[in-house]
Coordinates of N, CA, C and O in Angstrom, one line a residue:
X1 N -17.4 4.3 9.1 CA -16.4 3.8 8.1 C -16.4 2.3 8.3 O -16.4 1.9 9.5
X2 N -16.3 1.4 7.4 CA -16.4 0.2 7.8 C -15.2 -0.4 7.5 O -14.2 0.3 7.2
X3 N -15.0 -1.6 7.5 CA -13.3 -2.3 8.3 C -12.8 -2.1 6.7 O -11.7 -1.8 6.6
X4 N -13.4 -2.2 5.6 CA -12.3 -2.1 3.9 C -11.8 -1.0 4.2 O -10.7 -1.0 4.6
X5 N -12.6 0.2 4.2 CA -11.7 1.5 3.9 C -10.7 1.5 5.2 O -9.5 1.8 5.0
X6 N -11.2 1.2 6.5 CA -10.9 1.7 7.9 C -8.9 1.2 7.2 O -8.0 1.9 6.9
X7 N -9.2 -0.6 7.1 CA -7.8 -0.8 6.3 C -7.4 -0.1 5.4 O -6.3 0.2 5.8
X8 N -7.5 0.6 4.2 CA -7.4 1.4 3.5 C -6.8 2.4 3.7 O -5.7 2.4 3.0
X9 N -7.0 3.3 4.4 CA -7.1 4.4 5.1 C -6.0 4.3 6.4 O -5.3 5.3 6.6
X10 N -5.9 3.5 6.9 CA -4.5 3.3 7.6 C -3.2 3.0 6.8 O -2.1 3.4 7.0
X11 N -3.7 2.1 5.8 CA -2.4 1.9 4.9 C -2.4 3.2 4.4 O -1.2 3.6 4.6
X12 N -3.1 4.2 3.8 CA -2.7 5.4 3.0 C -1.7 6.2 4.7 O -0.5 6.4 4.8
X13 N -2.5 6.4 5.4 CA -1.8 7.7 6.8 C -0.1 6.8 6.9 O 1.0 7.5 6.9
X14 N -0.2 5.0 7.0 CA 1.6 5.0 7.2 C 2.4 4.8 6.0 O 3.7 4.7 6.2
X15 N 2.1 4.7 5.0 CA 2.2 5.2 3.9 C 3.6 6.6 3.9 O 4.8 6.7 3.8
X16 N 2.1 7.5 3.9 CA 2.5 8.9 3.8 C 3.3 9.2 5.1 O 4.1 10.0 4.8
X17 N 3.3 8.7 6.5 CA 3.9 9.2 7.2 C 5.2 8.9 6.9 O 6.1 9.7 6.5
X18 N 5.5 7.4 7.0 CA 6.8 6.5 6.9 C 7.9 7.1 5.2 O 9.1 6.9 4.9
X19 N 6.8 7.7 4.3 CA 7.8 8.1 3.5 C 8.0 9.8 4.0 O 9.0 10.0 3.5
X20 N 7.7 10.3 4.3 CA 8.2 12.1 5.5 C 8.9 11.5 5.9 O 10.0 12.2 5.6
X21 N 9.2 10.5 6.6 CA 10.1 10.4 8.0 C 11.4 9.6 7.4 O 12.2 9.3 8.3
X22 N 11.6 9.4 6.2 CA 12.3 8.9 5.2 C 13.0 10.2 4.8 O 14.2 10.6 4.9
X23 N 12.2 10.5 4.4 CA 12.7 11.8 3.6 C 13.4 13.2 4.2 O 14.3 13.9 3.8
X24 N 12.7 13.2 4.9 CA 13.2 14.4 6.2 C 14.6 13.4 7.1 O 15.7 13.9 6.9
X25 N 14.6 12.8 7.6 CA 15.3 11.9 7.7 C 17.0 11.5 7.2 O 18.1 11.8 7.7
X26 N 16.7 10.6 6.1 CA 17.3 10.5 5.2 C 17.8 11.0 3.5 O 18.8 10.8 2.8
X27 N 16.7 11.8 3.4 CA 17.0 12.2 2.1 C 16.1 12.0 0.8 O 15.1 11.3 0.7
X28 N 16.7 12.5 0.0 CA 15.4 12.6 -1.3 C 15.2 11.1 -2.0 O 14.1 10.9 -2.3
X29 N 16.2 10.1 -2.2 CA 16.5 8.9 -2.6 C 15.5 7.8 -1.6 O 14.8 6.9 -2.1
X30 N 15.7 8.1 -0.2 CA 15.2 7.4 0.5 C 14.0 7.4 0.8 O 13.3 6.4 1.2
X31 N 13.5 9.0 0.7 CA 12.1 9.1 0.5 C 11.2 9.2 -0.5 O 10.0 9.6 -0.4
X32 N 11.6 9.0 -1.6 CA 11.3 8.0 -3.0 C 11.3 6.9 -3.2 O 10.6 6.4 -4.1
X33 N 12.0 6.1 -2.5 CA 12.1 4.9 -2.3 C 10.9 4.4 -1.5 O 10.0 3.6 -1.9
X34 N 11.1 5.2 -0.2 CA 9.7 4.5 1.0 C 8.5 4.7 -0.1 O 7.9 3.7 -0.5
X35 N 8.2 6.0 -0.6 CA 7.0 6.3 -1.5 C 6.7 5.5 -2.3 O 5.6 4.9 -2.3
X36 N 7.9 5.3 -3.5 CA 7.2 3.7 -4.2 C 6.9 2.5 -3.3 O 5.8 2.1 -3.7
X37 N 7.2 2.0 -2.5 CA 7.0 1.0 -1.9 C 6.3 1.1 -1.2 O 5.9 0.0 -0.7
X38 N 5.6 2.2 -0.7 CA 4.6 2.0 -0.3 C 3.4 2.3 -1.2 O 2.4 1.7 -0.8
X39 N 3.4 2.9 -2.1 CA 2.4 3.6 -2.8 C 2.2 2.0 -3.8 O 1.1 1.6 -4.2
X40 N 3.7 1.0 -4.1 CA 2.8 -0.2 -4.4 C 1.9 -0.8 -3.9 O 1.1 -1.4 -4.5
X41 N 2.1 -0.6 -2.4 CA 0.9 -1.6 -2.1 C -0.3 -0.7 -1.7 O -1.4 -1.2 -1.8
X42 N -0.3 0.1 -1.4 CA -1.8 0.8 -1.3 C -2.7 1.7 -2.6 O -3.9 1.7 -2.7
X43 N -1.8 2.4 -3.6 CA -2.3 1.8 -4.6 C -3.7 0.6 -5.2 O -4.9 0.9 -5.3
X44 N -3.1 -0.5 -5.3 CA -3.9 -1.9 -5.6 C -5.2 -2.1 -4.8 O -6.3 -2.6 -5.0
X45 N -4.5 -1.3 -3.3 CA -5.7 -2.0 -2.5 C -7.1 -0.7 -2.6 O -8.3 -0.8 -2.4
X46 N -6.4 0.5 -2.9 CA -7.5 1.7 -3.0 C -8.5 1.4 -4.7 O -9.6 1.8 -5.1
X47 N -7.6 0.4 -5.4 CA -8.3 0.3 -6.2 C -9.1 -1.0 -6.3 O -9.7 -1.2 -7.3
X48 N -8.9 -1.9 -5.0 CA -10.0 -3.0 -4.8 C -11.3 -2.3 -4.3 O -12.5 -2.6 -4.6
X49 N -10.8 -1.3 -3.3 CA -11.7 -0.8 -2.4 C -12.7 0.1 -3.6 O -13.9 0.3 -3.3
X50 N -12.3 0.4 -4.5 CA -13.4 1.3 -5.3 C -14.4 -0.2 -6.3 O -15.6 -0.6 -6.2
X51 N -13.8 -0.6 -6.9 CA -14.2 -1.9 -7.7 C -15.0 -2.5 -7.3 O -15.8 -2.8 -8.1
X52 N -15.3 -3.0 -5.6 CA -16.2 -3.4 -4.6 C -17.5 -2.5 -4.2 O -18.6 -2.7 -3.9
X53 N -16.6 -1.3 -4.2 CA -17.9 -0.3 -4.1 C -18.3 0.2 -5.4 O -18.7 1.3 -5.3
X54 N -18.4 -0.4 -6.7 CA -18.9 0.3 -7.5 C -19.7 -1.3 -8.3 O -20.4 -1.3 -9.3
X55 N -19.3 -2.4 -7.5 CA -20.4 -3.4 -7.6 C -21.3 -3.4 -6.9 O -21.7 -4.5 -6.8
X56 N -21.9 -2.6 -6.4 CA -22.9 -2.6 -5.6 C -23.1 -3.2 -4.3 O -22.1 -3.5 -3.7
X57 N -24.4 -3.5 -3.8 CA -24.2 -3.5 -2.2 C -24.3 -5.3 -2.0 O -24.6 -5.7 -0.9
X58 N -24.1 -6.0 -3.0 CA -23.6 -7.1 -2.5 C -22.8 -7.6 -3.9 O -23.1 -7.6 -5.1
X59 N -21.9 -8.0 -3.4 CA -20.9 -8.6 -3.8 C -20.5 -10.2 -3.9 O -20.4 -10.8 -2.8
X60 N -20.4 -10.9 -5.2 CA -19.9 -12.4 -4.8 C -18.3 -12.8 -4.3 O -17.2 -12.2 -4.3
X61 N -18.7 -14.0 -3.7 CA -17.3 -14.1 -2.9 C -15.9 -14.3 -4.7 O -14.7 -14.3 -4.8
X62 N -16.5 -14.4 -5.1 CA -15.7 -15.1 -6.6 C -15.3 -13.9 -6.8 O -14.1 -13.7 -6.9
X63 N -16.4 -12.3 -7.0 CA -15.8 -11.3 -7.3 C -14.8 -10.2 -6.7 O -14.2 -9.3 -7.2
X64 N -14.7 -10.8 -5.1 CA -13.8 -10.4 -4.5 C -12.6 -11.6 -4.5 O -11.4 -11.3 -4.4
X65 N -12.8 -12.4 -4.6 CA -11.7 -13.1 -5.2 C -10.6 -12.9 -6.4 O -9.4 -13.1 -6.2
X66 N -11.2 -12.5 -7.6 CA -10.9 -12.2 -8.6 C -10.2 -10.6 -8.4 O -9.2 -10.2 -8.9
X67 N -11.3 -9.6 -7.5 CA -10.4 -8.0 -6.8 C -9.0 -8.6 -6.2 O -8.0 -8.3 -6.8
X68 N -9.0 -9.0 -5.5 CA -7.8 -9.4 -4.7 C -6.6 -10.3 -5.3 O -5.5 -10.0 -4.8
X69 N -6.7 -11.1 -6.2 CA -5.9 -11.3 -7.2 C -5.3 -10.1 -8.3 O -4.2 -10.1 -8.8
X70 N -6.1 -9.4 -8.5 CA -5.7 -8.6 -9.2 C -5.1 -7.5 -8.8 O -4.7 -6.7 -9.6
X71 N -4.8 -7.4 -7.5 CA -4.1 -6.4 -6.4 C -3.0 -6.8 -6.4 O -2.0 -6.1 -6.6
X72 N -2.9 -8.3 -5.9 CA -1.6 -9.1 -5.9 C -0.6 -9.2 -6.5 O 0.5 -9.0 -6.1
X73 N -1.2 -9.6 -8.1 CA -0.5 -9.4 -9.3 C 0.2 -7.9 -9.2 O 1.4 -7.8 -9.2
X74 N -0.7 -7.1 -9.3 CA -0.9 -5.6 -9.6 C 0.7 -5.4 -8.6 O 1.8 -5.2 -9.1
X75 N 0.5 -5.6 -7.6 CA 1.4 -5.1 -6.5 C 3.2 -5.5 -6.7 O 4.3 -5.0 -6.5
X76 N 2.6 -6.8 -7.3 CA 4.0 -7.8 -7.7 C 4.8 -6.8 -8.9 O 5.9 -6.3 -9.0
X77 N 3.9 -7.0 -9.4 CA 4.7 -6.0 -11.3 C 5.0 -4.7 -10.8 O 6.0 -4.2 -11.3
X78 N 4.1 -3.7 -9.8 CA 4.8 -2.5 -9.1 C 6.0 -2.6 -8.8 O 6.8 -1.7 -9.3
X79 N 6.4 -3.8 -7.9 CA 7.7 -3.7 -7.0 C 8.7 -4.4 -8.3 O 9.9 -4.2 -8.4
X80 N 8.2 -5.1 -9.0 CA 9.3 -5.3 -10.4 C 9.5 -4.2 -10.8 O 10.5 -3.7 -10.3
X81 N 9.0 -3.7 -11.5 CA 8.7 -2.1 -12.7 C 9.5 -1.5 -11.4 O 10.7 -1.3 -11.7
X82 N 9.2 -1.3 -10.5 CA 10.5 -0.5 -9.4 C 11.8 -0.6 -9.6 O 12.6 0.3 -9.9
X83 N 12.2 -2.2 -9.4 CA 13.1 -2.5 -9.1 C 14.2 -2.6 -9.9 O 15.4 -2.7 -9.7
X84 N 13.1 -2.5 -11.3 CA 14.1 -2.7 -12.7 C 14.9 -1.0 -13.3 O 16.0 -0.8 -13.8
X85 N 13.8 0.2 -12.9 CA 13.9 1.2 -13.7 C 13.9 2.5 -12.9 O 13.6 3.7 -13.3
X86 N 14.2 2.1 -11.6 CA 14.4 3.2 -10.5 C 16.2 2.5 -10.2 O 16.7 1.5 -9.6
X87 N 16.9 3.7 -10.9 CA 18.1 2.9 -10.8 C 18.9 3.5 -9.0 O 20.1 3.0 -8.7
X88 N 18.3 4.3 -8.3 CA 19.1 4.6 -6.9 C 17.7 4.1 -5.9 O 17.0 4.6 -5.0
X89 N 17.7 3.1 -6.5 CA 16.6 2.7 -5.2 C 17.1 2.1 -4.0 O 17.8 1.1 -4.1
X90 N 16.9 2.6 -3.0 CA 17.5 2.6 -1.5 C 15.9 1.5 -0.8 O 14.8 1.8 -0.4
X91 N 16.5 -0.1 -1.0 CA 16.0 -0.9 -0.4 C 15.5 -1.5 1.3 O 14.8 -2.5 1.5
X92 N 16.0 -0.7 2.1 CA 15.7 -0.5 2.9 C 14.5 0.0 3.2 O 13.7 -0.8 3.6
X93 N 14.4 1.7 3.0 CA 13.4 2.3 3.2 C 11.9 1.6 1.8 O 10.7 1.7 1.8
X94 N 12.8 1.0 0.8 CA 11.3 0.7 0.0 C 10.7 -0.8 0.6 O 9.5 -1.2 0.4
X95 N 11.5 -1.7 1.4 CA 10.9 -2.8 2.1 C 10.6 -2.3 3.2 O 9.4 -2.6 3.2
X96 N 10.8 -1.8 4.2 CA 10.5 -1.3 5.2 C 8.7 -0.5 5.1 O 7.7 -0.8 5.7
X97 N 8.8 0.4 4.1 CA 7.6 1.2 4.3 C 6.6 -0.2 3.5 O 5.4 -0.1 3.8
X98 N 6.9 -1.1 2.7 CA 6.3 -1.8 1.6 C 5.5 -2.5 2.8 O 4.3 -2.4 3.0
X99 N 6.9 -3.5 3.9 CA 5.8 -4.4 5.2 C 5.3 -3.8 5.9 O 4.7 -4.5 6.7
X100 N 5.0 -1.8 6.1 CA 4.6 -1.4 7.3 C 3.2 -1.4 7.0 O 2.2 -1.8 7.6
X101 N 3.4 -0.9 5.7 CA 2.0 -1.0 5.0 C 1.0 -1.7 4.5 O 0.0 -1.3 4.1
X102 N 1.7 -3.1 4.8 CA 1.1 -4.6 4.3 C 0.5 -4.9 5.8 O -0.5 -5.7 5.9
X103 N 1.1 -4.4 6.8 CA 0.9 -5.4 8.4 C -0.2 -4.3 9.0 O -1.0 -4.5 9.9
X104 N 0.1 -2.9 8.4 CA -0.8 -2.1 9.0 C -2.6 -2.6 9.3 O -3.1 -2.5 10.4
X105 N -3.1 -3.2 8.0 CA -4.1 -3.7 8.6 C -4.5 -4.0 10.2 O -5.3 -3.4 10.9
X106 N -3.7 -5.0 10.6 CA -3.5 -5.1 12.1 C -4.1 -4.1 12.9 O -5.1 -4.4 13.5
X107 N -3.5 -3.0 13.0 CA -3.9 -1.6 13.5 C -5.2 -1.4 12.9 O -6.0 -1.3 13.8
X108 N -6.0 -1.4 11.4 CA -6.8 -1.0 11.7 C -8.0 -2.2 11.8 O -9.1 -1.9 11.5
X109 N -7.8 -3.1 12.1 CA -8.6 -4.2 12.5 C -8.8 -3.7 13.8 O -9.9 -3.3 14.0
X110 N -7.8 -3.4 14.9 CA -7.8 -3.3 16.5 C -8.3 -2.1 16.4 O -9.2 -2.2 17.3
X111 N -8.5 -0.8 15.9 CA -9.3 0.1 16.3 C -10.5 0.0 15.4 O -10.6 -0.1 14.2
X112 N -11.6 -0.2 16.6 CA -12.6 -0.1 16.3 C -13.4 0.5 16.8 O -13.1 0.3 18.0
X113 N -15.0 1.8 16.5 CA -15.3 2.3 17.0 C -16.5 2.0 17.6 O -17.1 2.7 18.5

C-alpha cells in the first residue's frame, strides 16, 4: 500500500471509529454530527486518491496541485452545506472527529511497513 492510500485509509478507520464512539456514546445527533465531519474530509481526499490513480502512473506536480485544491474547496463547502442545513448539529463531536481526521495522516505517515 503506498503512503496516499496508507493516509486515506487511516482517515476512513478514525473516521468510522470516532463516529461509533459518538454515537454509542452520546447519541444519534452526535453521531451524525461526528459522521458529517468527518465524512467531509475524507470524502474529498478518497476522491483525490482515485483522480491520481486514474491519471496514470505519472503524474504532474500542477495536476496534483489542482487535485488538492479541489479537495479543499470541496471540504470547505461540505462543512458550510453542514452547517447551514443540519439544523441539530452538535459541534463538538463534528470538530472533533473533522481534526482527528485531518491530523490522522500523522499516524499513517509513522506506520510504515
Amino acid at each position: 500500500m503506498d503512503s496516499l492510500s496508507r493516509v486515506v485509509f487511516f482517515q476512513v478507520i478514525s473516521w468510522l471509529v470516532l463516529s461509533l464512539i459518538f454515537w454509542i456514546f452520546k447519541g444519534d445527533h452526535f453521531g451524525l454530527s461526528a459522521f458529517l465531519g468527518g465524512g467531509s474530509c475524507v470524502i474529498p481526499a478518497v476522491l483525490v486518491v482515485l483522480l491520481i490513480r486514474c491519471s496514470g502512473s505519472i503524474v504532474s506536480p500542477l495536476a496534483v496541485f489542482i487535485y488538492e485544491f479541489i479537495k479543499v474547496i470541496t471540504t470547505i463547502v461540505c462543512f458550510v452545506a453542514i452547517a447551514m442545513f443540519y439544523k441539530n448539529l452538535e459541534w463538538v463531536a463534528f470538530l472533533v472527529t473533522s481534526a482527528v481526521v485531518l491530523v490522522s495522516h500523522l499516524f499513517a505517515l509513522a506506520y510504515r511497513r
